[in-house]
Amino acid sequence: MTTTRTLVWTLMLSTTLTSPSYAFFKLGNHTEELSSTIGKTLGLTGSSSTLISQVAAQLPVSGQQATGGVGALLSLAQNRLSDQNNTELNQLIPGMENLSSLNQTGIKNGLSDINDMTAVISSFKQLGLSPDMVSKFVPLILKYLNTRGASEGLMSSLTQLWQQ
């Protein structure tokens, strides 16, 4: 587990200052700080590091792209799911409540504006990922949630929400 965390951290740091990450987070000087925070929130917290690692290992993406892509899809989920489904998602992915607080900081970080799949696709493009990569991320996230015991209701809601 420590090796996985170290690998993800190294990958994120090596790509933090790339042009796509600046475009995604739209923060200028605050990009590195927010990127690090998102990485710690989604990429380096217990079982969610497994999710980021699985995405990075199974797709031709960097750790930063895996973190950003998963973050974009989970932000859409958080912004659009019912309270009940959000509560369950927060339990299944440690750190999700921290992502919510990032969404509500008032900083124009690209996450709080993700309210539909068009915004997710735009985020993927800004990360240097093609729009078709969304359809490759979704099944990996759903599989991860299913193995963690996600309810049929949450899985159904996410499947509908993440359709292109």
Short mmCIF file of N, CA and C in Angstrom, two decimals:
data_model
loop_
_atom_site.label_atom_id
_atom_site.label_comp_id
_atom_site.label_asym_id
_atom_site.label_seq_id
_atom_site.Cartn_x
_atom_site.Cartn_y
_atom_site.Cartn_z
N MET A 1 0.83 -1.19 0.00
CA MET A 1 0.00 0.00 0.00
C MET A 1 0.87 1.25 0.00
N THR A 2 1.95 1.24 0.81
CA THR A 2 2.85 2.38 0.88
C THR A 2 3.52 2.61 -0.47
N THR A 3 3.89 1.53 -1.15
CA THR A 3 4.49 1.63 -2.47
C THR A 3 3.53 2.28 -3.44
N THR A 4 2.26 1.90 -3.38
CA THR A 4 1.24 2.48 -4.26
C THR A 4 1.10 3.97 -3.99
N ARG A 5 1.05 4.33 -2.71
CA ARG A 5 0.92 5.75 -2.36
C ARG A 5 2.13 6.54 -2.86
N THR A 6 3.30 5.97 -2.68
CA THR A 6 4.52 6.63 -3.12
C THR A 6 4.51 6.81 -4.63
N LEU A 7 4.10 5.75 -5.36
CA LEU A 7 4.04 5.82 -6.81
C LEU A 7 3.07 6.89 -7.27
N VAL A 8 1.88 6.90 -6.70
CA VAL A 8 0.87 7.89 -7.09
C VAL A 8 1.38 9.30 -6.77
N TRP A 9 1.96 9.48 -5.59
CA TRP A 9 2.47 10.78 -5.19
C TRP A 9 3.56 11.24 -6.15
N THR A 10 4.47 10.34 -6.50
CA THR A 10 5.56 10.68 -7.42
C THR A 10 5.01 11.06 -8.78
N LEU A 11 4.05 10.29 -9.28
CA LEU A 11 3.44 10.61 -10.58
C LEU A 11 2.73 11.96 -10.55
N MET A 12 2.03 12.22 -9.46
CA MET A 12 1.30 13.49 -9.37
C MET A 12 2.27 14.66 -9.31
N LEU A 13 3.30 14.53 -8.51
CA LEU A 13 4.26 15.63 -8.41
C LEU A 13 4.99 15.87 -9.72
N SER A 14 5.28 14.79 -10.44
CA SER A 14 6.01 14.96 -11.69
C SER A 14 5.17 15.62 -12.77
N THR A 15 3.85 15.58 -12.61
CA THR A 15 2.98 16.19 -13.63
C THR A 15 2.22 17.42 -13.12
N THR A 16 2.46 17.83 -11.89
CA THR A 16 1.70 18.93 -11.31
C THR A 16 1.80 20.20 -12.13
N LEU A 17 2.96 20.49 -12.66
CA LEU A 17 3.14 21.77 -13.33
C LEU A 17 3.00 21.69 -14.84
N THR A 18 2.38 20.62 -15.32
CA THR A 18 2.18 20.51 -16.76
C THR A 18 1.09 21.47 -17.20
N SER A 19 1.11 21.81 -18.46
CA SER A 19 0.12 22.73 -19.01
C SER A 19 -1.31 22.24 -18.81
N PRO A 20 -1.61 20.96 -19.07
CA PRO A 20 -3.00 20.52 -18.87
C PRO A 20 -3.48 20.67 -17.43
N SER A 21 -2.60 20.46 -16.45
CA SER A 21 -3.08 20.60 -15.07
C SER A 21 -3.38 22.07 -14.76
N TYR A 22 -2.59 23.01 -15.29
CA TYR A 22 -2.90 24.41 -15.09
C TYR A 22 -4.25 24.75 -15.71
N ALA A 23 -4.48 24.24 -16.91
CA ALA A 23 -5.74 24.54 -17.59
C ALA A 23 -6.93 23.96 -16.83
N PHE A 24 -6.76 22.75 -16.29
CA PHE A 24 -7.87 22.11 -15.58
C PHE A 24 -8.25 22.87 -14.34
N PHE A 25 -7.28 23.26 -13.55
CA PHE A 25 -7.60 23.89 -12.28
C PHE A 25 -7.80 25.39 -12.36
N LYS A 26 -7.39 26.02 -13.45
CA LYS A 26 -7.68 27.43 -13.71
C LYS A 26 -7.34 28.34 -12.53
N LEU A 27 -6.20 28.12 -11.92
CA LEU A 27 -5.91 28.87 -10.71
C LEU A 27 -4.66 29.74 -10.77
N GLY A 28 -3.90 29.67 -11.83
CA GLY A 28 -2.68 30.44 -11.84
C GLY A 28 -1.74 29.96 -10.76
N ASN A 29 -1.40 30.82 -9.79
CA ASN A 29 -0.45 30.49 -8.74
C ASN A 29 -0.96 29.46 -7.75
N HIS A 30 -2.26 29.24 -7.66
CA HIS A 30 -2.82 28.30 -6.69
C HIS A 30 -2.92 26.88 -7.24
N THR A 31 -2.49 26.66 -8.48
CA THR A 31 -2.63 25.36 -9.12
C THR A 31 -1.93 24.26 -8.35
N GLU A 32 -0.68 24.47 -7.99
CA GLU A 32 0.08 23.43 -7.31
C GLU A 32 -0.56 23.08 -5.97
N GLU A 33 -0.99 24.07 -5.23
CA GLU A 33 -1.61 23.83 -3.92
C GLU A 33 -2.89 23.02 -4.07
N LEU A 34 -3.76 23.41 -5.00
CA LEU A 34 -5.02 22.69 -5.17
C LEU A 34 -4.78 21.29 -5.72
N SER A 35 -3.88 21.17 -6.68
CA SER A 35 -3.56 19.87 -7.23
C SER A 35 -3.08 18.92 -6.14
N SER A 36 -2.24 19.42 -5.27
CA SER A 36 -1.74 18.63 -4.15
C SER A 36 -2.89 18.23 -3.22
N THR A 37 -3.78 19.17 -2.96
CA THR A 37 -4.92 18.90 -2.08
C THR A 37 -5.83 17.84 -2.67
N ILE A 38 -6.12 17.95 -3.96
CA ILE A 38 -6.96 16.94 -4.61
C ILE A 38 -6.26 15.60 -4.61
N GLY A 39 -4.98 15.61 -4.86
CA GLY A 39 -4.22 14.37 -4.83
C GLY A 39 -4.28 13.71 -3.46
N LYS A 40 -4.13 14.50 -2.42
CA LYS A 40 -4.22 13.96 -1.07
C LYS A 40 -5.63 13.49 -0.78
N THR A 41 -6.61 14.23 -1.28
CA THR A 41 -8.01 13.89 -1.01
C THR A 41 -8.42 12.61 -1.72
N LEU A 42 -8.16 12.53 -3.02
CA LEU A 42 -8.63 11.38 -3.79
C LEU A 42 -7.55 10.35 -4.07
N GLY A 43 -6.32 10.80 -4.19
CA GLY A 43 -5.28 9.88 -4.62
C GLY A 43 -4.51 9.23 -3.51
N LEU A 44 -4.53 9.76 -2.33
CA LEU A 44 -3.65 9.24 -1.30
C LEU A 44 -4.37 8.86 -0.03
N THR A 45 -5.67 8.69 -0.08
CA THR A 45 -6.40 8.33 1.13
C THR A 45 -6.83 6.88 1.05
N GLY A 46 -6.22 6.05 1.83
CA GLY A 46 -6.59 4.65 2.00
C GLY A 46 -7.03 3.96 0.75
N SER A 47 -8.28 3.50 0.72
CA SER A 47 -8.77 2.67 -0.37
C SER A 47 -8.94 3.45 -1.67
N SER A 48 -9.10 4.77 -1.61
CA SER A 48 -9.26 5.50 -2.86
C SER A 48 -7.95 5.55 -3.64
N SER A 49 -6.80 5.37 -2.95
CA SER A 49 -5.54 5.29 -3.69
C SER A 49 -5.57 4.08 -4.61
N THR A 50 -6.29 3.04 -4.20
CA THR A 50 -6.46 1.86 -5.05
C THR A 50 -7.20 2.24 -6.33
N LEU A 51 -8.24 3.05 -6.21
CA LEU A 51 -9.00 3.49 -7.38
C LEU A 51 -8.10 4.25 -8.35
N ILE A 52 -7.37 5.24 -7.85
CA ILE A 52 -6.49 6.04 -8.72
C ILE A 52 -5.42 5.13 -9.33
N SER A 53 -4.85 4.25 -8.54
CA SER A 53 -3.81 3.34 -9.03
C SER A 53 -4.35 2.42 -10.12
N GLN A 54 -5.58 1.92 -9.92
CA GLN A 54 -6.19 1.03 -10.91
C GLN A 54 -6.40 1.77 -12.23
N VAL A 55 -6.90 2.98 -12.15
CA VAL A 55 -7.13 3.76 -13.37
C VAL A 55 -5.80 4.03 -14.07
N ALA A 56 -4.80 4.46 -13.31
CA ALA A 56 -3.49 4.78 -13.90
C ALA A 56 -2.83 3.53 -14.49
N ALA A 57 -3.04 2.38 -13.86
CA ALA A 57 -2.42 1.14 -14.34
C ALA A 57 -3.14 0.55 -15.55
N GLN A 58 -4.45 0.72 -15.62
CA GLN A 58 -5.23 0.07 -16.67
C GLN A 58 -5.46 0.93 -17.90
N LEU A 59 -5.17 2.21 -17.78
CA LEU A 59 -5.35 3.12 -18.92
C LEU A 59 -4.04 3.84 -19.20
N PRO A 60 -3.85 4.30 -20.43
CA PRO A 60 -2.62 5.02 -20.76
C PRO A 60 -2.68 6.49 -20.30
N VAL A 61 -2.71 6.68 -18.97
CA VAL A 61 -2.80 8.02 -18.40
C VAL A 61 -1.76 8.17 -17.29
N SER A 62 -1.40 9.40 -17.02
CA SER A 62 -0.49 9.68 -15.90
C SER A 62 -1.27 9.67 -14.59
N GLY A 63 -0.55 9.69 -13.50
CA GLY A 63 -1.20 9.77 -12.19
C GLY A 63 -2.03 11.03 -12.06
N GLN A 64 -1.51 12.14 -12.57
CA GLN A 64 -2.24 13.42 -12.52
C GLN A 64 -3.52 13.33 -13.34
N GLN A 65 -3.44 12.72 -14.53
CA GLN A 65 -4.63 12.58 -15.36
C GLN A 65 -5.65 11.64 -14.71
N ALA A 66 -5.16 10.57 -14.11
CA ALA A 66 -6.07 9.65 -13.41
C ALA A 66 -6.78 10.37 -12.27
N THR A 67 -6.02 11.11 -11.48
CA THR A 67 -6.61 11.85 -10.36
C THR A 67 -7.60 12.89 -10.86
N GLY A 68 -7.23 13.64 -11.88
CA GLY A 68 -8.12 14.68 -12.42
C GLY A 68 -9.37 14.11 -13.05
N GLY A 69 -9.22 13.02 -13.81
CA GLY A 69 -10.37 12.40 -14.47
C GLY A 69 -11.34 11.80 -13.46
N VAL A 70 -10.81 11.07 -12.48
CA VAL A 70 -11.66 10.52 -11.43
C VAL A 70 -12.30 11.66 -10.65
N GLY A 71 -11.52 12.71 -10.37
CA GLY A 71 -12.05 13.87 -9.65
C GLY A 71 -13.18 14.55 -10.39
N ALA A 72 -13.06 14.66 -11.71
CA ALA A 72 -14.11 15.29 -12.51
C ALA A 72 -15.40 14.46 -12.46
N LEU A 73 -15.27 13.15 -12.63
CA LEU A 73 -16.46 12.30 -12.59
C LEU A 73 -17.09 12.26 -11.20
N LEU A 74 -16.27 12.20 -10.17
CA LEU A 74 -16.81 12.19 -8.81
C LEU A 74 -17.41 13.54 -8.44
N SER A 75 -16.86 14.63 -8.97
CA SER A 75 -17.44 15.96 -8.74
C SER A 75 -18.82 16.06 -9.36
N LEU A 76 -18.96 15.54 -10.57
CA LEU A 76 -20.28 15.52 -11.21
C LEU A 76 -21.25 14.72 -10.34
N ALA A 77 -20.79 13.57 -9.86
CA ALA A 77 -21.65 12.75 -9.01
C ALA A 77 -22.06 13.53 -7.76
N GLN A 78 -21.10 14.17 -7.13
CA GLN A 78 -21.41 14.90 -5.90
C GLN A 78 -22.35 16.07 -6.16
N ASN A 79 -22.19 16.71 -7.30
CA ASN A 79 -23.02 17.87 -7.62
C ASN A 79 -24.43 17.48 -8.04
N ARG A 80 -24.65 16.23 -8.47
CA ARG A 80 -25.94 15.87 -9.04
C ARG A 80 -26.69 14.74 -8.35
N LEU A 81 -26.01 13.93 -7.53
CA LEU A 81 -26.70 12.81 -6.89
C LEU A 81 -27.58 13.27 -5.73
N SER A 82 -28.52 12.42 -5.37
CA SER A 82 -29.36 12.69 -4.20
C SER A 82 -28.51 12.67 -2.94
N ASP A 83 -29.03 13.23 -1.86
CA ASP A 83 -28.31 13.21 -0.58
C ASP A 83 -28.00 11.79 -0.13
N GLN A 84 -28.95 10.90 -0.31
CA GLN A 84 -28.76 9.50 0.10
C GLN A 84 -27.61 8.86 -0.67
N ASN A 85 -27.59 9.05 -1.99
CA ASN A 85 -26.51 8.48 -2.81
C ASN A 85 -25.17 9.14 -2.50
N ASN A 86 -25.19 10.45 -2.23
CA ASN A 86 -23.95 11.13 -1.87
C ASN A 86 -23.38 10.60 -0.55
N THR A 87 -24.26 10.35 0.40
CA THR A 87 -23.82 9.81 1.68
C THR A 87 -23.16 8.45 1.47
N GLU A 88 -23.78 7.62 0.66
CA GLU A 88 -23.21 6.30 0.38
C GLU A 88 -21.87 6.43 -0.34
N LEU A 89 -21.79 7.31 -1.31
CA LEU A 89 -20.54 7.52 -2.06
C LEU A 89 -19.43 7.99 -1.12
N ASN A 90 -19.77 8.89 -0.20
CA ASN A 90 -18.79 9.37 0.79
C ASN A 90 -18.28 8.23 1.65
N GLN A 91 -19.14 7.26 1.94
CA GLN A 91 -18.71 6.11 2.75
C GLN A 91 -17.84 5.15 1.95
N LEU A 92 -18.11 5.03 0.66
CA LEU A 92 -17.37 4.09 -0.18
C LEU A 92 -16.00 4.62 -0.61
N ILE A 93 -15.89 5.94 -0.73
CA ILE A 93 -14.63 6.55 -1.16
C ILE A 93 -14.20 7.54 -0.09
N PRO A 94 -13.29 7.10 0.78
CA PRO A 94 -12.79 8.01 1.81
C PRO A 94 -12.20 9.27 1.17
N GLY A 95 -12.52 10.41 1.72
CA GLY A 95 -12.02 11.67 1.18
C GLY A 95 -13.02 12.41 0.32
N MET A 96 -14.13 11.76 -0.04
CA MET A 96 -15.13 12.42 -0.88
C MET A 96 -15.69 13.66 -0.21
N GLU A 97 -15.87 13.63 1.10
CA GLU A 97 -16.39 14.81 1.78
C GLU A 97 -15.41 15.97 1.66
N ASN A 98 -14.12 15.68 1.55
CA ASN A 98 -13.13 16.74 1.36
C ASN A 98 -13.23 17.33 -0.04
N LEU A 99 -13.54 16.48 -1.03
CA LEU A 99 -13.75 16.97 -2.39
C LEU A 99 -14.92 17.93 -2.40
N SER A 100 -15.97 17.61 -1.64
CA SER A 100 -17.13 18.48 -1.54
C SER A 100 -16.74 19.83 -0.99
N SER A 101 -15.89 19.85 0.03
CA SER A 101 -15.49 21.13 0.60
C SER A 101 -14.64 21.91 -0.38
N LEU A 102 -13.85 21.23 -1.21
CA LEU A 102 -13.10 21.93 -2.26
C LEU A 102 -14.06 22.55 -3.27
N ASN A 103 -15.14 21.82 -3.58
CA ASN A 103 -16.13 22.33 -4.52
C ASN A 103 -16.81 23.59 -4.01
N GLN A 104 -16.86 23.76 -2.69
CA GLN A 104 -17.60 24.88 -2.11
C GLN A 104 -16.69 25.99 -1.58
N THR A 105 -15.40 25.97 -1.93
CA THR A 105 -14.48 26.97 -1.40
C THR A 105 -14.67 28.33 -2.05
N GLY A 106 -15.34 28.36 -3.18
CA GLY A 106 -15.50 29.63 -3.88
C GLY A 106 -14.36 29.89 -4.84
N ILE A 107 -13.33 29.06 -4.80
CA ILE A 107 -12.23 29.18 -5.74
C ILE A 107 -12.68 28.59 -7.06
N LYS A 108 -12.40 29.27 -8.12
CA LYS A 108 -12.76 28.78 -9.45
C LYS A 108 -11.78 27.67 -9.80
N ASN A 109 -12.06 26.44 -9.34
CA ASN A 109 -11.10 25.37 -9.50
C ASN A 109 -11.46 24.36 -10.57
N GLY A 110 -12.53 24.57 -11.28
CA GLY A 110 -12.90 23.63 -12.32
C GLY A 110 -13.75 22.49 -11.81
N LEU A 111 -13.77 22.23 -10.53
CA LEU A 111 -14.53 21.12 -9.98
C LEU A 111 -15.96 21.52 -9.67
N SER A 112 -16.15 22.70 -9.10
CA SER A 112 -17.50 23.12 -8.70
C SER A 112 -18.38 23.40 -9.91
N ASP A 113 -17.78 23.59 -11.07
CA ASP A 113 -18.55 23.89 -12.28
C ASP A 113 -18.97 22.64 -13.04
N ILE A 114 -18.65 21.47 -12.54
CA ILE A 114 -18.95 20.24 -13.26
C ILE A 114 -20.36 19.78 -12.88
N ASN A 115 -21.31 20.14 -13.74
CA ASN A 115 -22.72 19.81 -13.49
C ASN A 115 -23.34 18.96 -14.58
N ASP A 116 -22.57 18.62 -15.61
CA ASP A 116 -23.06 17.74 -16.67
C ASP A 116 -21.88 17.08 -17.37
N MET A 117 -22.18 16.13 -18.25
CA MET A 117 -21.12 15.39 -18.92
C MET A 117 -20.31 16.27 -19.88
N THR A 118 -20.92 17.34 -20.38
CA THR A 118 -20.17 18.27 -21.22
C THR A 118 -19.02 18.88 -20.44
N ALA A 119 -19.27 19.23 -19.18
CA ALA A 119 -18.22 19.79 -18.33
C ALA A 119 -17.16 18.75 -18.00
N VAL A 120 -17.58 17.50 -17.81
CA VAL A 120 -16.61 16.42 -17.56
C VAL A 120 -15.70 16.26 -18.78
N ILE A 121 -16.30 16.22 -19.96
CA ILE A 121 -15.52 16.08 -21.20
C ILE A 121 -14.56 17.25 -21.35
N SER A 122 -15.02 18.44 -21.05
CA SER A 122 -14.16 19.61 -21.11
C SER A 122 -12.98 19.47 -20.15
N SER A 123 -13.24 18.98 -18.95
CA SER A 123 -12.17 18.76 -17.98
C SER A 123 -11.16 17.74 -18.49
N PHE A 124 -11.67 16.68 -19.10
CA PHE A 124 -10.78 15.67 -19.66
C PHE A 124 -9.89 16.28 -20.74
N LYS A 125 -10.48 17.09 -21.61
CA LYS A 125 -9.69 17.75 -22.66
C LYS A 125 -8.61 18.62 -22.05
N GLN A 126 -8.95 19.36 -21.00
CA GLN A 126 -7.99 20.24 -20.36
C GLN A 126 -6.87 19.46 -19.67
N LEU A 127 -7.14 18.21 -19.32
CA LEU A 127 -6.13 17.33 -18.74
C LEU A 127 -5.27 16.67 -19.82
N GLY A 128 -5.60 16.94 -21.08
CA GLY A 128 -4.87 16.33 -22.17
C GLY A 128 -5.41 14.95 -22.54
N LEU A 129 -6.65 14.66 -22.14
CA LEU A 129 -7.28 13.38 -22.43
C LEU A 129 -8.36 13.57 -23.49
N SER A 130 -8.49 12.61 -24.37
CA SER A 130 -9.52 12.69 -25.38
C SER A 130 -10.89 12.38 -24.75
N PRO A 131 -11.95 12.93 -25.33
CA PRO A 131 -13.30 12.71 -24.78
C PRO A 131 -13.67 11.23 -24.65
N ASP A 132 -13.16 10.38 -25.53
CA ASP A 132 -13.50 8.95 -25.43
C ASP A 132 -12.91 8.29 -24.19
N MET A 133 -11.96 8.94 -23.53
CA MET A 133 -11.39 8.38 -22.30
C MET A 133 -12.41 8.37 -21.16
N VAL A 134 -13.41 9.23 -21.23
CA VAL A 134 -14.46 9.24 -20.20
C VAL A 134 -15.09 7.85 -20.14
N SER A 135 -15.40 7.30 -21.31
CA SER A 135 -16.06 5.99 -21.35
C SER A 135 -15.13 4.86 -20.90
N LYS A 136 -13.85 5.13 -20.78
CA LYS A 136 -12.92 4.13 -20.25
C LYS A 136 -12.74 4.28 -18.74
N PHE A 137 -12.88 5.50 -18.23
CA PHE A 137 -12.80 5.74 -16.78
C PHE A 137 -14.04 5.20 -16.07
N VAL A 138 -15.22 5.44 -16.65
CA VAL A 138 -16.48 5.11 -15.98
C VAL A 138 -16.56 3.65 -15.54
N PRO A 139 -16.31 2.67 -16.43
CA PRO A 139 -16.44 1.29 -15.97
C PRO A 139 -15.45 0.93 -14.86
N LEU A 140 -14.27 1.53 -14.87
CA LEU A 140 -13.29 1.25 -13.82
C LEU A 140 -13.77 1.78 -12.47
N ILE A 141 -14.36 2.97 -12.47
CA ILE A 141 -14.89 3.54 -11.22
C ILE A 141 -16.08 2.71 -10.74
N LEU A 142 -16.97 2.36 -11.67
CA LEU A 142 -18.14 1.56 -11.29
C LEU A 142 -17.72 0.18 -10.75
N LYS A 143 -16.74 -0.43 -11.38
CA LYS A 143 -16.25 -1.73 -10.91
C LYS A 143 -15.68 -1.60 -9.50
N TYR A 144 -14.90 -0.54 -9.29
CA TYR A 144 -14.32 -0.29 -7.97
C TYR A 144 -15.44 -0.14 -6.92
N LEU A 145 -16.44 0.67 -7.24
CA LEU A 145 -17.54 0.89 -6.29
C LEU A 145 -18.33 -0.39 -6.04
N ASN A 146 -18.51 -1.18 -7.08
CA ASN A 146 -19.22 -2.44 -6.94
C ASN A 146 -18.48 -3.39 -5.99
N THR A 147 -17.16 -3.45 -6.14
CA THR A 147 -16.37 -4.32 -5.25
C THR A 147 -16.37 -3.81 -3.81
N ARG A 148 -16.66 -2.54 -3.62
CA ARG A 148 -16.72 -1.95 -2.28
C ARG A 148 -18.13 -2.09 -1.67
N GLY A 149 -19.07 -2.68 -2.44
CA GLY A 149 -20.40 -2.92 -1.90
C GLY A 149 -21.42 -1.84 -2.18
N ALA A 150 -21.24 -1.10 -3.26
CA ALA A 150 -22.21 -0.05 -3.62
C ALA A 150 -23.58 -0.65 -3.86
N SER A 151 -24.60 0.08 -3.45
CA SER A 151 -25.97 -0.39 -3.63
C SER A 151 -26.36 -0.33 -5.11
N GLU A 152 -27.38 -1.09 -5.44
CA GLU A 152 -27.90 -1.09 -6.81
C GLU A 152 -28.40 0.31 -7.18
N GLY A 153 -29.00 1.00 -6.22
CA GLY A 153 -29.50 2.35 -6.48
C GLY A 153 -28.39 3.33 -6.84
N LEU A 154 -27.29 3.29 -6.10
CA LEU A 154 -26.15 4.17 -6.40
C LEU A 154 -25.55 3.81 -7.76
N MET A 155 -25.36 2.52 -8.00
CA MET A 155 -24.77 2.08 -9.27
C MET A 155 -25.64 2.51 -10.45
N SER A 156 -26.95 2.38 -10.31
CA SER A 156 -27.88 2.77 -11.36
C SER A 156 -27.83 4.28 -11.59
N SER A 157 -27.82 5.04 -10.51
CA SER A 157 -27.78 6.51 -10.62
C SER A 157 -26.49 6.97 -11.29
N LEU A 158 -25.37 6.37 -10.91
CA LEU A 158 -24.08 6.76 -11.51
C LEU A 158 -24.02 6.36 -12.98
N THR A 159 -24.52 5.18 -13.30
CA THR A 159 -24.52 4.72 -14.69
C THR A 159 -25.32 5.69 -15.55
N GLN A 160 -26.48 6.11 -15.09
CA GLN A 160 -27.30 7.07 -15.84
C GLN A 160 -26.61 8.43 -15.92
N LEU A 161 -26.06 8.88 -14.82
CA LEU A 161 -25.43 10.19 -14.76
C LEU A 161 -24.22 10.28 -15.68
N TRP A 162 -23.43 9.22 -15.74
CA TRP A 162 -22.18 9.23 -16.48
C TRP A 162 -22.32 8.79 -17.93
N GLN A 163 -23.55 8.63 -18.43
CA GLN A 163 -23.74 8.31 -19.84
C GLN A 163 -23.41 9.53 -20.68
N GLN A 164 -22.81 9.27 -21.83
CA GLN A 164 -22.47 10.39 -22.71
C GLN A 164 -23.54 10.62 -23.74
#
